[in-house]
């Protein structure tokens, strides 16, 4: 069964550093998403991506964040200058035309 | 902005008892989705409801979408220990571009045998 994959599974970085989180969505899906989940809290929408551009973004997704689909398979989330409060689990998801979303296993980002 | 509220936050049941979680949105939804997240895991898609008043069943799970498309419920009959996890509802806001899923805070279910 096709699945979304994410790398790395855990990323530790120092405050102010740039990080890139990587995702490979399900191959025939059209929509791609990033979510974050702070430990013990709800899943929060960051951004959706369709047809090589951002479709929607939340208030959390400020100028420090960017997304890219550099080739036909990868989907990346970049955080330019990490802050302590960026520490969270980041989930990538993809969906087909009916918007049911399939989540990857997540990247745990720890900012020290 | 749109808010999705879910109650209860926690529920503990004995194995074999029923369980229900309720979801309410501040705005009319184009559809509602339900996800399950096991401890340490990622959200797993369970079902999507689109039509007003829709009811769908998956074995012991029954999902309902309200007539006004602002509320939903998930009912589990005769819980099993494998049902343990956090159940999230998530709504697609009717007024937006239709791609942002807004999650409720989830109901964490624990089951003792």
PDB file of C-alpha atoms in Angstrom, chain A residues 31 33 35 37 41-45 48 55-56 89 91 98-106, chain B residues 4 31 33 35 37 41-43 45 48 88 92 96-106:
ATOM      1  CA  UNK A  31      -2.476  18.042  -2.886  1.00  0.00           C
ATOM      2  CA  UNK A  33       0.243  19.583   3.167  1.00  0.00           C
ATOM      3  CA  UNK A  35       0.967  20.168   9.726  1.00  0.00           C
ATOM      4  CA  UNK A  37       1.691  18.984  16.444  1.00  0.00           C
ATOM      5  CA  UNK A  41      -1.779  19.040  21.558  1.00  0.00           C
ATOM      6  CA  UNK A  42      -3.902  19.044  18.446  1.00  0.00           C
ATOM      7  CA  UNK A  43      -2.737  18.849  14.873  1.00  0.00           C
ATOM      8  CA  UNK A  44      -2.356  22.341  13.383  1.00  0.00           C
ATOM      9  CA  UNK A  45      -2.591  23.135   9.688  1.00  0.00           C
ATOM     10  CA  UNK A  48      -1.442  23.290   1.498  1.00  0.00           C
ATOM     11  CA  UNK A  55      -3.151  26.957  -2.000  1.00  0.00           C
ATOM     12  CA  UNK A  56      -3.716  28.039   1.584  1.00  0.00           C
ATOM     13  CA  UNK A  89       6.283  17.031  15.369  1.00  0.00           C
ATOM     14  CA  UNK A  91       3.635  15.888   9.596  1.00  0.00           C
ATOM     15  CA  UNK A  98     -11.485  14.030  -2.398  1.00  0.00           C
ATOM     16  CA  UNK A  99      -9.176  15.591   0.197  1.00  0.00           C
ATOM     17  CA  UNK A 100      -8.885  12.520   2.429  1.00  0.00           C
ATOM     18  CA  UNK A 101      -5.415  13.009   3.822  1.00  0.00           C
ATOM     19  CA  UNK A 102      -2.707  10.433   4.286  1.00  0.00           C
ATOM     20  CA  UNK A 103      -0.112  11.407   6.828  1.00  0.00           C
ATOM     21  CA  UNK A 104       3.545  10.505   6.960  1.00  0.00           C
ATOM     22  CA  UNK A 105       5.173   9.255  10.166  1.00  0.00           C
ATOM     23  CA  UNK A 106       6.406  12.756  11.048  1.00  0.00           C
TER      24      UNK A 106
ATOM     25  CA  UNK B   4     -13.579  23.020  15.685  1.00  0.00           C
ATOM     26  CA  UNK B  31     -17.147  18.075   4.788  1.00  0.00           C
ATOM     27  CA  UNK B  33     -13.144  13.928   8.378  1.00  0.00           C
ATOM     28  CA  UNK B  35      -8.721  10.526  12.133  1.00  0.00           C
ATOM     29  CA  UNK B  37      -3.837   8.716  16.241  1.00  0.00           C
ATOM     30  CA  UNK B  41       1.918   7.590  15.886  1.00  0.00           C
ATOM     31  CA  UNK B  42       0.569   9.751  13.122  1.00  0.00           C
ATOM     32  CA  UNK B  43      -3.059  10.576  12.279  1.00  0.00           C
ATOM     33  CA  UNK B  45      -7.687   8.710   8.045  1.00  0.00           C
ATOM     34  CA  UNK B  48     -15.086  11.492   5.380  1.00  0.00           C
ATOM     35  CA  UNK B  88      -9.712  13.813  15.910  1.00  0.00           C
ATOM     36  CA  UNK B  92     -12.886  21.659   5.621  1.00  0.00           C
ATOM     37  CA  UNK B  96     -12.195  28.737   2.072  1.00  0.00           C
ATOM     38  CA  UNK B  97     -10.330  27.435  -0.948  1.00  0.00           C
ATOM     39  CA  UNK B  98     -11.224  24.074   0.463  1.00  0.00           C
ATOM     40  CA  UNK B  99      -7.859  22.662   1.252  1.00  0.00           C
ATOM     41  CA  UNK B 100      -7.234  23.645   4.881  1.00  0.00           C
ATOM     42  CA  UNK B 101      -8.258  20.997   7.391  1.00  0.00           C
ATOM     43  CA  UNK B 102      -8.951  22.427  10.817  1.00  0.00           C
ATOM     44  CA  UNK B 103      -8.563  19.818  13.519  1.00  0.00           C
ATOM     45  CA  UNK B 104     -10.359  19.604  16.821  1.00  0.00           C
ATOM     46  CA  UNK B 105      -8.296  19.002  19.946  1.00  0.00           C
ATOM     47  CA  UNK B 106      -9.206  15.345  19.931  1.00  0.00           C
TER      48      UNK B 106
END
